[in-house]
PDB file of C-alpha atoms in Angstrom:
ATOM      1  CA  MET T   1      -1.228  20.726  -0.576  1.00 90.00           C
ATOM      2  CA  PRO T   2      -4.907  19.676  -0.678  1.00 92.00           C
ATOM      3  CA  SER T   3      -6.511  19.077   2.719  1.00 94.00           C
ATOM      4  CA  GLY T   4      -7.394  15.457   1.887  1.00 94.00           C
ATOM      5  CA  ILE T   5      -3.794  14.549   1.073  1.00 95.00           C
ATOM      6  CA  ARG T   6      -2.633  16.332   4.219  1.00 95.00           C
ATOM      7  CA  LEU T   7      -5.128  14.308   6.314  1.00 95.00           C
ATOM      8  CA  LEU T   8      -3.966  11.020   4.769  1.00 95.00           C
ATOM      9  CA  LEU T   9      -0.290  11.883   5.284  1.00 95.00           C
ATOM     10  CA  ASP T  10      -0.987  12.785   8.940  1.00 94.00           C
ATOM     11  CA  LEU T  11      -2.796   9.470   9.328  1.00 93.00           C
ATOM     12  CA  GLY T  12       0.139   7.615   7.764  1.00 92.00           C
ATOM     13  CA  ALA T  13       2.540   9.358  10.145  1.00 92.00           C
ATOM     14  CA  GLN T  14       0.481   8.131  13.126  1.00 91.00           C
ATOM     15  CA  GLY T  15      -0.026   4.612  11.760  1.00 89.00           C
ATOM     16  CA  PRO T  16       2.552   3.557   9.170  1.00 90.00           C
ATOM     17  CA  GLU T  17       0.390   0.581   8.105  1.00 91.00           C
ATOM     18  CA  LEU T  18      -2.076   3.157   6.681  1.00 92.00           C
ATOM     19  CA  LEU T  19       0.533   5.200   4.796  1.00 92.00           C
ATOM     20  CA  LEU T  20      -0.447   5.828   1.181  1.00 93.00           C
ATOM     21  CA  THR T  21       1.924   7.042  -1.517  1.00 93.00           C
ATOM     22  CA  GLY T  22       1.851   7.795  -5.224  1.00 94.00           C
ATOM     23  CA  LYS T  23      -1.364   7.391  -7.176  1.00 94.00           C
ATOM     24  CA  ALA T  24      -3.260   5.894  -4.209  1.00 93.00           C
ATOM     25  CA  LEU T  25      -2.430   8.955  -2.096  1.00 95.00           C
ATOM     26  CA  THR T  26      -3.455  11.337  -4.880  1.00 94.00           C
ATOM     27  CA  ASP T  27      -6.690   9.502  -5.704  1.00 93.00           C
ATOM     28  CA  GLN T  28      -7.853   8.959  -2.124  1.00 94.00           C
ATOM     29  CA  GLY T  29      -6.662  12.452  -1.177  1.00 94.00           C
ATOM     30  CA  ARG T  30      -9.072  13.872  -3.768  1.00 94.00           C
ATOM     31  CA  VAL T  31     -11.915  11.800  -2.334  1.00 93.00           C
ATOM     32  CA  VAL T  32     -11.140  12.963   1.210  1.00 94.00           C
ATOM     33  CA  THR T  33     -10.907  16.595   0.059  1.00 94.00           C
ATOM     34  CA  VAL T  34     -14.353  16.349  -1.563  1.00 92.00           C
ATOM     35  CA  MET T  35     -15.777  14.752   1.585  1.00 92.00           C
ATOM     36  CA  LEU T  36     -14.298  17.511   3.756  1.00 92.00           C
ATOM     37  CA  GLU T  37     -15.861  20.104   1.462  1.00 91.00           C
ATOM     38  CA  ALA T  38     -19.199  18.244   1.679  1.00 88.00           C
ATOM     39  CA  GLY T  39     -19.282  18.660   5.456  1.00 89.00           C
ATOM     40  CA  TRP T  40     -17.433  15.651   6.813  1.00 90.00           C
ATOM     41  CA  SER T  41     -15.225  16.588   9.751  1.00 90.00           C
ATOM     42  CA  ARG T  42     -11.599  15.554  10.039  1.00 92.00           C
ATOM     43  CA  GLU T  43     -12.479  13.424  13.081  1.00 91.00           C
ATOM     44  CA  GLN T  44     -15.281  11.637  11.221  1.00 91.00           C
ATOM     45  CA  LEU T  45     -12.976  10.804   8.326  1.00 93.00           C
ATOM     46  CA  LEU T  46     -10.242   9.571  10.650  1.00 92.00           C
ATOM     47  CA  HIS T  47     -12.878   7.363  12.299  1.00 90.00           C
ATOM     48  CA  VAL T  48     -14.060   5.981   8.933  1.00 90.00           C
ATOM     49  CA  ILE T  49     -10.533   5.235   7.738  1.00 92.00           C
ATOM     50  CA  ALA T  50      -8.623   4.189  10.836  1.00 90.00           C
ATOM     51  CA  ASP T  51     -10.891   3.149  13.706  1.00 87.00           C
ATOM     52  CA  ARG T  52     -11.233  -0.408  12.401  1.00 85.00           C
ATOM     53  CA  PRO T  53      -8.230  -2.682  12.072  1.00 86.00           C
ATOM     54  CA  LEU T  54      -7.016  -3.771   8.685  1.00 85.00           C
ATOM     55  CA  PRO T  55      -8.010  -7.303   7.664  1.00 83.00           C
ATOM     56  CA  ASN T  56      -5.485  -9.923   8.712  1.00 82.00           C
ATOM     57  CA  PRO T  57      -3.945 -10.971   6.435  1.00 82.00           C
ATOM     58  CA  VAL T  58      -4.302  -8.091   3.999  1.00 80.00           C
ATOM     59  CA  ARG T  59      -5.094  -9.676   0.624  1.00 83.00           C
ATOM     60  CA  THR T  60      -5.311  -6.443  -1.342  1.00 86.00           C
ATOM     61  CA  THR T  61      -3.681  -3.031  -1.120  1.00 89.00           C
ATOM     62  CA  VAL T  62      -4.220  -0.715   1.822  1.00 91.00           C
ATOM     63  CA  GLY T  63      -5.233   1.915  -0.739  1.00 92.00           C
ATOM     64  CA  ALA T  64      -8.070  -0.354  -1.923  1.00 90.00           C
ATOM     65  CA  ILE T  65      -9.229  -0.921   1.657  1.00 91.00           C
ATOM     66  CA  ILE T  66      -9.246   2.826   2.382  1.00 93.00           C
ATOM     67  CA  ALA T  67     -11.062   3.445  -0.919  1.00 91.00           C
ATOM     68  CA  ALA T  68     -13.742   0.883   0.036  1.00 89.00           C
ATOM     69  CA  ARG T  69     -14.180   2.469   3.469  1.00 90.00           C
ATOM     70  CA  LEU T  70     -14.557   5.927   1.944  1.00 91.00           C
ATOM     71  CA  ARG T  71     -17.041   4.659  -0.681  1.00 88.00           C
ATOM     72  CA  ALA T  72     -19.122   3.031   2.040  1.00 86.00           C
ATOM     73  CA  ALA T  73     -19.126   6.253   4.073  1.00 86.00           C
ATOM     74  CA  GLN T  74     -20.094   8.366   1.051  1.00 84.00           C
ATOM     75  CA  ALA T  75     -23.365   6.451   0.820  1.00 79.00           C
ATOM     76  CA  TYR T  76     -24.513   8.462   3.848  1.00 77.00           C
ATOM     77  CA  PRO T  77     -24.519  12.196   4.476  1.00 76.00           C
ATOM     78  CA  PRO T  78     -22.011  13.405   7.039  1.00 76.00           C
ATOM     79  CA  ALA T  79     -23.504  13.355  10.516  1.00 65.00           C
ATOM     80  CA  ILE T  80     -23.858  16.837  11.911  1.00 52.00           C
ATOM     81  CA  VAL T  81     -22.436  16.720  15.401  1.00 43.00           C
ATOM     82  CA  ALA T  82     -23.288  19.831  17.358  1.00 38.00           C
ATOM     83  CA  ASP T  83     -21.094  20.979  20.183  1.00 39.00           C
ATOM     84  CA  HIS T  84     -23.030  20.347  23.385  1.00 36.00           C
ATOM     85  CA  HIS T  85     -22.845  24.065  24.220  1.00 38.00           C
ATOM     86  CA  ASP T  86     -24.625  24.972  20.979  1.00 40.00           C
ATOM     87  CA  ALA T  87     -27.516  22.529  21.288  1.00 38.00           C
ATOM     88  CA  PRO T  88     -30.552  23.309  23.419  1.00 39.00           C
ATOM     89  CA  ALA T  89     -30.910  21.018  26.440  1.00 38.00           C
ATOM     90  CA  TRP T  90     -34.022  19.343  25.004  1.00 39.00           C
ATOM     91  CA  ASP T  91     -32.023  18.214  21.937  1.00 41.00           C
ATOM     92  CA  ASP T  92     -29.483  16.338  24.028  1.00 41.00           C
ATOM     93  CA  PRO T  93     -29.962  12.589  23.687  1.00 42.00           C
ATOM     94  CA  PRO T  94     -30.705  10.699  26.882  1.00 42.00           C
ATOM     95  CA  PRO T  95     -27.700   9.062  28.530  1.00 46.00           C
ATOM     96  CA  ARG T  96     -26.871   5.722  26.918  1.00 46.00           C
ATOM     97  CA  ARG T  97     -26.785   2.557  28.966  1.00 45.00           C
ATOM     98  CA  SER T  98     -24.412  -0.187  27.920  1.00 46.00           C
ATOM     99  CA  GLY T  99     -27.321  -2.561  27.288  1.00 47.00           C
ATOM    100  CA  ASP T 100     -29.163  -0.256  24.861  1.00 49.00           C
ATOM    101  CA  SER T 101     -30.056  -1.929  21.599  1.00 54.00           C
ATOM    102  CA  ALA T 102     -29.417  -0.502  18.151  1.00 53.00           C
ATOM    103  CA  ALA T 103     -33.153   0.210  17.876  1.00 59.00           C
ATOM    104  CA  ALA T 104     -32.885   2.631  20.792  1.00 63.00           C
ATOM    105  CA  ARG T 105     -30.323   4.820  18.986  1.00 62.00           C
ATOM    106  CA  THR T 106     -31.329   8.137  17.505  1.00 69.00           C
ATOM    107  CA  VAL T 107     -30.970   8.625  13.743  1.00 66.00           C
ATOM    108  CA  SER T 108     -27.993  10.903  14.329  1.00 61.00           C
ATOM    109  CA  GLU T 109     -26.295   8.282  16.510  1.00 61.00           C
ATOM    110  CA  ALA T 110     -26.973   5.563  13.951  1.00 58.00           C
ATOM    111  CA  LEU T 111     -25.488   7.632  11.128  1.00 54.00           C
ATOM    112  CA  THR T 112     -22.475   8.523  13.244  1.00 53.00           C
ATOM    113  CA  TYR T 113     -21.781   4.927  14.255  1.00 54.00           C
ATOM    114  CA  ARG T 114     -22.201   2.314  11.566  1.00 53.00           C
ATOM    115  CA  ALA T 115     -20.572  -0.994  12.325  1.00 56.00           C
ATOM    116  CA  LEU T 116     -19.562  -2.377   8.946  1.00 59.00           C
ATOM    117  CA  VAL T 117     -17.860  -5.733   8.954  1.00 71.00           C
ATOM    118  CA  GLU T 118     -15.248  -5.781   6.223  1.00 75.00           C
ATOM    119  CA  CYS T 119     -14.277  -8.750   4.103  1.00 80.00           C
ATOM    120  CA  ALA T 120     -10.910 -10.090   5.239  1.00 77.00           C
ATOM    121  CA  GLY T 121     -10.030 -10.718   1.592  1.00 78.00           C
ATOM    122  CA  CYS T 122     -10.860  -7.538  -0.270  1.00 79.00           C
ATOM    123  CA  GLY T 123     -11.888  -5.040   2.437  1.00 74.00           C
ATOM    124  CA  VAL T 124     -15.364  -4.442   1.006  1.00 75.00           C
ATOM    125  CA  PRO T 125     -18.001  -3.868   3.700  1.00 75.00           C
ATOM    126  CA  GLY T 126     -20.371  -6.807   3.949  1.00 76.00           C
ATOM    127  CA  THR T 127     -19.398 -10.384   4.686  1.00 81.00           C
ATOM    128  CA  ALA T 128     -21.369 -13.550   4.110  1.00 83.00           C
ATOM    129  CA  PRO T 129     -23.353 -14.652   7.177  1.00 81.00           C
ATOM    130  CA  GLY T 130     -21.060 -16.402   9.632  1.00 81.00           C
ATOM    131  CA  GLU T 131     -17.958 -15.790   7.496  1.00 83.00           C
ATOM    132  CA  ASP T 132     -15.123 -13.270   7.480  1.00 81.00           C
ATOM    133  CA  LEU T 133     -15.116 -13.104   3.658  1.00 84.00           C
ATOM    134  CA  CYS T 134     -17.647 -11.630   1.237  1.00 84.00           C
ATOM    135  CA  PRO T 135     -19.594 -13.949  -1.118  1.00 87.00           C
ATOM    136  CA  ALA T 136     -17.355 -12.955  -4.059  1.00 86.00           C
ATOM    137  CA  CYS T 137     -14.157 -13.892  -2.203  1.00 87.00           C
ATOM    138  CA  LEU T 138     -15.807 -17.155  -1.137  1.00 90.00           C
ATOM    139  CA  GLY T 139     -16.449 -17.905  -4.817  1.00 90.00           C
ATOM    140  CA  TRP T 140     -20.222 -18.107  -4.482  1.00 91.00           C
ATOM    141  CA  PRO T 141     -21.993 -18.358  -7.864  1.00 91.00           C
ATOM    142  CA  LEU T 142     -23.984 -15.479  -9.324  1.00 89.00           C
ATOM    143  CA  CYS T 143     -27.731 -15.520  -8.711  1.00 89.00           C
ATOM    144  CA  ARG T 144     -29.483 -17.035 -11.714  1.00 87.00           C
ATOM    145  CA  THR T 145     -32.604 -14.851 -11.351  1.00 86.00           C
ATOM    146  CA  CYS T 146     -31.275 -11.385 -10.414  1.00 80.00           C
ATOM    147  CA  PRO T 147     -32.393  -8.698 -12.843  1.00 73.00           C
ATOM    148  CA  GLY T 148     -30.027  -6.040 -14.059  1.00 66.00           C
ATOM    149  CA  PRO T 149     -26.358  -5.859 -14.928  1.00 71.00           C
ATOM    150  CA  THR T 150     -24.985  -6.715 -11.454  1.00 73.00           C
ATOM    151  CA  PRO T 151     -26.500  -9.894 -10.012  1.00 78.00           C
ATOM    152  CA  ARG T 152     -25.960 -10.708  -6.353  1.00 83.00           C
ATOM    153  CA  ARG T 153     -24.292 -13.913  -5.187  1.00 88.00           C
ATOM    154  CA  ALA T 154     -26.247 -17.065  -4.287  1.00 88.00           C
ATOM    155  CA  HIS T 155     -25.275 -19.414  -1.455  1.00 89.00           C
ATOM    156  CA  PRO T 156     -23.649 -22.479  -3.027  1.00 89.00           C
ATOM    157  CA  ASP T 157     -25.885 -24.829  -1.000  1.00 89.00           C
ATOM    158  CA  GLY T 158     -29.035 -23.001  -2.128  1.00 87.00           C
ATOM    159  CA  ASP T 159     -31.204 -23.234  -5.220  1.00 89.00           C
ATOM    160  CA  GLY T 160     -29.150 -20.790  -7.302  1.00 88.00           C
ATOM    161  CA  ARG T 161     -31.040 -17.687  -6.112  1.00 87.00           C
ATOM    162  CA  CYS T 162     -29.777 -14.984  -3.790  1.00 84.00           C
ATOM    163  CA  THR T 163     -31.659 -14.304  -0.556  1.00 79.00           C
ATOM    164  CA  THR T 164     -33.434 -11.280  -2.043  1.00 78.00           C
ATOM    165  CA  CYS T 165     -34.711 -13.168  -5.116  1.00 81.00           C
ATOM    166  CA  ALA T 166     -35.695 -16.192  -3.041  1.00 79.00           C
ATOM    167  CA  SER T 167     -37.712 -14.076  -0.608  1.00 76.00           C
ATOM    168  CA  ALA T 168     -39.314 -12.015  -3.407  1.00 70.00           C
ATOM    169  CA  LEU T 169     -40.541 -15.089  -5.210  1.00 61.00           C
ATOM    170  CA  THR T 170     -42.093 -16.821  -2.197  1.00 58.00           C
ATOM    171  CA  ASP T 171     -45.827 -16.727  -1.629  1.00 47.00           C
ATOM    172  CA  PRO T 172     -46.424 -13.927   0.915  1.00 51.00           C
ATOM    173  CA  GLU T 173     -49.552 -15.640   2.253  1.00 50.00           C
ATOM    174  CA  GLY T 174     -47.764 -18.894   2.913  1.00 47.00           C
ATOM    175  CA  SER T 175     -50.270 -21.041   1.019  1.00 46.00           C
ATOM    176  CA  SER T 176     -49.029 -24.354  -0.265  1.00 48.00           C
ATOM    177  CA  PRO T 177     -49.550 -25.549  -3.880  1.00 48.00           C
TER     178      PRO T 177
END
């Protein structure tokens, strides 16, 4: 049995709400196997898949939510976490205080811990500001100025442009017409 399928079945045995079967198990098992072969550790993958609760209510399949979490994680290389006995003392990060900001994290810490807020509707990482749903689930219109085949979504109370297009088209010097 491939290692990715084994990991997902173990996860499903620990948390039945995450149990995948059939095609979803086979497809996501392949993805997990590839990630394991690429250097992701079992613990990292368990963290990516299971350390955040499922949206409530779940408006899609658990397989789709797990697939979205794995896709989001694949955008980054696996963080190399050295055993503290293997790393020289000068490579150890300073002790973290609870009030440390995200800017104070090392690159390795930032790659290891990425807080992604998932859409409560579809499970895709990235919600609209102040919402628990993504712009697509909220039914926001497509940006009327985005180039390319996949335009972003524009706030319905805006001028029909997404935040990126609106900020790109503003005068950087702030001069008025």
